[in-house]
PDB file of C-alpha atoms in Angstrom:
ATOM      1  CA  UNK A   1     118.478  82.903 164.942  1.00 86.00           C
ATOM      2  CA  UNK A   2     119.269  83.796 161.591  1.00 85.00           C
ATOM      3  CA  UNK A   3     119.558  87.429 159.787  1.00 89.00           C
ATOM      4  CA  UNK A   4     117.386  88.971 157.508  1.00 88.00           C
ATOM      5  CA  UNK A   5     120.502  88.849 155.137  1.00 91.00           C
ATOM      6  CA  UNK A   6     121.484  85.000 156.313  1.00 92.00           C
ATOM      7  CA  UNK A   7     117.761  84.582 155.334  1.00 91.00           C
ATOM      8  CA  UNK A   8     118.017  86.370 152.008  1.00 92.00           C
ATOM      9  CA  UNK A   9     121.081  84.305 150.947  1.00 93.00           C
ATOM     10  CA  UNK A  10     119.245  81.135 151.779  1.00 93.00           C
ATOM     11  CA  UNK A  11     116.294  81.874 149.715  1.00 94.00           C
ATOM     12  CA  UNK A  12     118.820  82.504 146.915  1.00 94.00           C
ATOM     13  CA  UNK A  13     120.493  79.042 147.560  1.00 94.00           C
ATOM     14  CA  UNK A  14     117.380  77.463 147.190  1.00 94.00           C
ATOM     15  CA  UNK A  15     117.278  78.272 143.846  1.00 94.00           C
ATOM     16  CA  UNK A  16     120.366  76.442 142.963  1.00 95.00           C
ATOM     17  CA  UNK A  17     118.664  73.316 145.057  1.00 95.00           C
ATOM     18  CA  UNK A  18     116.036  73.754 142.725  1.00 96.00           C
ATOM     19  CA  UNK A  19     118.068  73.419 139.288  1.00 95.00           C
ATOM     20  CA  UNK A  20     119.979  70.337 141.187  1.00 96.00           C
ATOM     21  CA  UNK A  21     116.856  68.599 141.896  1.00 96.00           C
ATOM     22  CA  UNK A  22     115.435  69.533 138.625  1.00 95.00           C
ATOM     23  CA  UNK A  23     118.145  67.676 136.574  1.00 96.00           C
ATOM     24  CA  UNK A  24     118.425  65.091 139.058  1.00 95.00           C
ATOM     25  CA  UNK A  25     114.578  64.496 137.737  1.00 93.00           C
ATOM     26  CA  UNK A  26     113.700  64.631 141.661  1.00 92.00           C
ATOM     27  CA  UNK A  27     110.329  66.579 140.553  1.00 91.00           C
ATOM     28  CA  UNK A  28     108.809  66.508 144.413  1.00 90.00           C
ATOM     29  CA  UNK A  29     112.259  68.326 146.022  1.00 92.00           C
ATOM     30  CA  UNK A  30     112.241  70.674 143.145  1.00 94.00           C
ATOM     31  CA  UNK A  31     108.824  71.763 143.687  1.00 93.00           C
ATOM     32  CA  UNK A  32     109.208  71.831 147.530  1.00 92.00           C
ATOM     33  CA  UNK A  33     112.621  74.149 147.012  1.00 94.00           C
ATOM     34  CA  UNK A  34     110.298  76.145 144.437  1.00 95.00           C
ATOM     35  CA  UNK A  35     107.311  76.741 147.298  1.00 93.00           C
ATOM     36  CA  UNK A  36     109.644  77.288 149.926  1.00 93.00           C
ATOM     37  CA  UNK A  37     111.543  79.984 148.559  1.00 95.00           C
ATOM     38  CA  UNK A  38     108.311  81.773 147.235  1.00 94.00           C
ATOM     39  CA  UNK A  39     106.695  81.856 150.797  1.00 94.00           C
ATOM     40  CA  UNK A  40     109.807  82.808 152.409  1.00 93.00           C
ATOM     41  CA  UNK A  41     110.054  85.898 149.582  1.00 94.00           C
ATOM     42  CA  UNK A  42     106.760  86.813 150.234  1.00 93.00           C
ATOM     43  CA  UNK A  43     106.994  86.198 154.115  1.00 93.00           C
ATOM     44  CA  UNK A  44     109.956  88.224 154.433  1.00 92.00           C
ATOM     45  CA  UNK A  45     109.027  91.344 152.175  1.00 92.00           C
ATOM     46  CA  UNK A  46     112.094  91.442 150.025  1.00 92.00           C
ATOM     47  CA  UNK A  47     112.079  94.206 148.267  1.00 92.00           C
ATOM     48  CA  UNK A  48     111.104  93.949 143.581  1.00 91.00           C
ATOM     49  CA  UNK A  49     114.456  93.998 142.670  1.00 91.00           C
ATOM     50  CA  UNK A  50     115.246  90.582 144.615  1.00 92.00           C
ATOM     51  CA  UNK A  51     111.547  88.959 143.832  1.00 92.00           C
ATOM     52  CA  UNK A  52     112.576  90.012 139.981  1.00 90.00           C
ATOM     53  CA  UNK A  53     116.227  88.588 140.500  1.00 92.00           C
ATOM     54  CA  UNK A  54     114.530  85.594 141.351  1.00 93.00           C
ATOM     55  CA  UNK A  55     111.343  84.994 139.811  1.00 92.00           C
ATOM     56  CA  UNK A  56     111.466  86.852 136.701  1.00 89.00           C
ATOM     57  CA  UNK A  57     109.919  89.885 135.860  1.00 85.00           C
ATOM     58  CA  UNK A  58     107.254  90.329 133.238  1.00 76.00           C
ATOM     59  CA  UNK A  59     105.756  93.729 131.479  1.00 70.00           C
ATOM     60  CA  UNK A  60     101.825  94.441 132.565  1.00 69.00           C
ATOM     61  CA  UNK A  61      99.228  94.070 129.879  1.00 66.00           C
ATOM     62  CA  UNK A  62      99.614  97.104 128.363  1.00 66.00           C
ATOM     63  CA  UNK A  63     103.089  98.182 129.246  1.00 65.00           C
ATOM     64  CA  UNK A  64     105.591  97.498 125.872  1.00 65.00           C
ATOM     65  CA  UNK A  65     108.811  97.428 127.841  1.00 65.00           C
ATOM     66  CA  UNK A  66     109.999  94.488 125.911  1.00 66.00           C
ATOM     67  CA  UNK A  67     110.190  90.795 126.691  1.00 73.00           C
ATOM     68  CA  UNK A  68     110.077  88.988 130.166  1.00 76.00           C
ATOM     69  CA  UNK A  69     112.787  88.696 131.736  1.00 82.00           C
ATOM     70  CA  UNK A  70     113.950  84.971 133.329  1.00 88.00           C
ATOM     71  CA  UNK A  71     114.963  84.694 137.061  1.00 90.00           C
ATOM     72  CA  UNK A  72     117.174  82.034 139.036  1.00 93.00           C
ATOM     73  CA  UNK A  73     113.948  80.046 138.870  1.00 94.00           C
ATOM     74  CA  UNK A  74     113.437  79.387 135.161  1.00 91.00           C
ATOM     75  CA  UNK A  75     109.337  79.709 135.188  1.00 90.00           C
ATOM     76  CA  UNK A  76     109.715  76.400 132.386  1.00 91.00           C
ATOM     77  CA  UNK A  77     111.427  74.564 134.801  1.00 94.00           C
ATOM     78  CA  UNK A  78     109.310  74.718 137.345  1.00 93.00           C
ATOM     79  CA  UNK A  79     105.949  74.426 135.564  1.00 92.00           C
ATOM     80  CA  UNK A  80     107.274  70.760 134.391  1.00 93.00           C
ATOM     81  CA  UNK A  81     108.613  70.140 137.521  1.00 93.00           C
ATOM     82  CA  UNK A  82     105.184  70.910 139.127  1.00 90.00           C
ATOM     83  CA  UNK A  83     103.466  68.588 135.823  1.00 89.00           C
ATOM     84  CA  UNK A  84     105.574  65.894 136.894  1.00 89.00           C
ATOM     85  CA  UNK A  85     104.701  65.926 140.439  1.00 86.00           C
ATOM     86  CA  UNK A  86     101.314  66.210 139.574  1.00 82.00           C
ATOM     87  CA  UNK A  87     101.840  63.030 136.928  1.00 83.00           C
ATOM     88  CA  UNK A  88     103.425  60.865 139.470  1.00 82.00           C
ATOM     89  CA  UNK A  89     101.253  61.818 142.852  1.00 75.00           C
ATOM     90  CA  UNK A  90     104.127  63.955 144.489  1.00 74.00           C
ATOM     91  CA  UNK A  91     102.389  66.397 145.721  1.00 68.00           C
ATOM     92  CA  UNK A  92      99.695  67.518 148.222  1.00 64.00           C
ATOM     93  CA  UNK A  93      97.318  68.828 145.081  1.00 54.00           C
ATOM     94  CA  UNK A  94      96.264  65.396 144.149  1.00 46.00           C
ATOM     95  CA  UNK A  95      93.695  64.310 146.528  1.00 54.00           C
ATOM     96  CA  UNK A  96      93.023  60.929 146.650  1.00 53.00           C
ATOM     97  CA  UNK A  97      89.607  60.367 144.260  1.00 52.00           C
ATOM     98  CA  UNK A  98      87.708  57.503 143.255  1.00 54.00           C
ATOM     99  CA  UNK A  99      89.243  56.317 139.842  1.00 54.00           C
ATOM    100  CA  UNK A 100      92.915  57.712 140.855  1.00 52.00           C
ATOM    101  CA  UNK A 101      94.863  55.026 139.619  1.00 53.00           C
ATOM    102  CA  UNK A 102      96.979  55.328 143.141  1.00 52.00           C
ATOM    103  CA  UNK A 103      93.969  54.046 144.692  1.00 50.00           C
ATOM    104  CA  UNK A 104      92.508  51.717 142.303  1.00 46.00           C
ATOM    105  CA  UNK A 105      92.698  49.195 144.994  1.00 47.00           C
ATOM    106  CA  UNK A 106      90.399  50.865 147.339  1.00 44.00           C
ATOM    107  CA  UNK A 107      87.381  52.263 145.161  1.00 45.00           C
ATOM    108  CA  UNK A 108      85.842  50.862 142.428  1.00 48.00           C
ATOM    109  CA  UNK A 109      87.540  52.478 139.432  1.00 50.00           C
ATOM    110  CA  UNK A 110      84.440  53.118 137.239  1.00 53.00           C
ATOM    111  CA  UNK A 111      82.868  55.984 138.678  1.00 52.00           C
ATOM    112  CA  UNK A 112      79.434  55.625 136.065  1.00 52.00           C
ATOM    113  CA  UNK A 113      78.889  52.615 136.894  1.00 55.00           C
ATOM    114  CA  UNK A 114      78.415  53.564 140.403  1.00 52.00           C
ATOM    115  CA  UNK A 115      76.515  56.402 140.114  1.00 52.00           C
ATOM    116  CA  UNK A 116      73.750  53.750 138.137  1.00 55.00           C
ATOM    117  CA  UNK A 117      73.783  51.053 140.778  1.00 54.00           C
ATOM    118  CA  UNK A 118      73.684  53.033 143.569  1.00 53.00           C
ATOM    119  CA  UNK A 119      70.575  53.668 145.501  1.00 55.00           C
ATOM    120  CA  UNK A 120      71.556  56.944 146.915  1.00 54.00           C
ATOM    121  CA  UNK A 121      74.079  59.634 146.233  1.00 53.00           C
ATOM    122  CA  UNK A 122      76.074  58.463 149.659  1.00 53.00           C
ATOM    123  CA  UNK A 123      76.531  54.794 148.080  1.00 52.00           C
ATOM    124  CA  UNK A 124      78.284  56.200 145.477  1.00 47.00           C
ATOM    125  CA  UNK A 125      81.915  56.212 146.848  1.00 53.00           C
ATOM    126  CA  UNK A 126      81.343  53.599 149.627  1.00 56.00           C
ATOM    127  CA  UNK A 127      84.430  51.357 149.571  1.00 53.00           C
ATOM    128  CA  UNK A 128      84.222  48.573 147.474  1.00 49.00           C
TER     129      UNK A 128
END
């Protein structure tokens, strides 16, 4: 069983995983290092001055404390590394959909068309 320190260190690791996988262009491990260290931060409480070591800290609306600051997990970095995921159908966001070119091969691509032959709205995404 690990430590609430053992734990804190490995959320802290994962943000090096993260830059590896990031460079390595291995967009779905990034992400997944990314989402697991932000649930186990969140899961385990740790206290602002970690969650800002990590994630950055940024002033409130109408606060003027000066700039954000960056964490281990550049917030750049990881919004391209969740585009990319997103771009390649890495991730568990994209849901299959009729005219996702991942499934071209089971739906009909042209959703329009569809909707104008079919003779209810439940014909409309029957397999092709």
């Amino acid at each position: 069983m690990l430590t609430a320190e053992q734990i804190r260190e490995k959320i802290f690791r994962s943000a090096e995983e993260f830059n590896r996988y990031y460079w390595q262009k291995q967009w779905s491990r990034a992400k997944h290092a990314y989402d697991r260290a932000s649930m186990m931060a969140v899961f385990m409480e740790l206290p602002e001055t970690d969650m800002a070591a990590l994630f950055g800290n940024r002033a409130y609306r109408d606060d003027d404390s000066g700039p954000a600051e960056k964490g281990l997990f550049d917030e750049e970095l990881v919004i391209r590394a969740y585009d990319e995921c997103i771009r390649n159908n890495q991730t568990y966001e994209v849901k299959p959909y009729p005219g996702n070119p991942a499934t071209t091969q089971d739906y009909c691509s042209d959703v329009w068309t569809r909707k104008g032959a079919a003779h209810s709205p439940y014909e409309v995404y029957r397999r092709a």
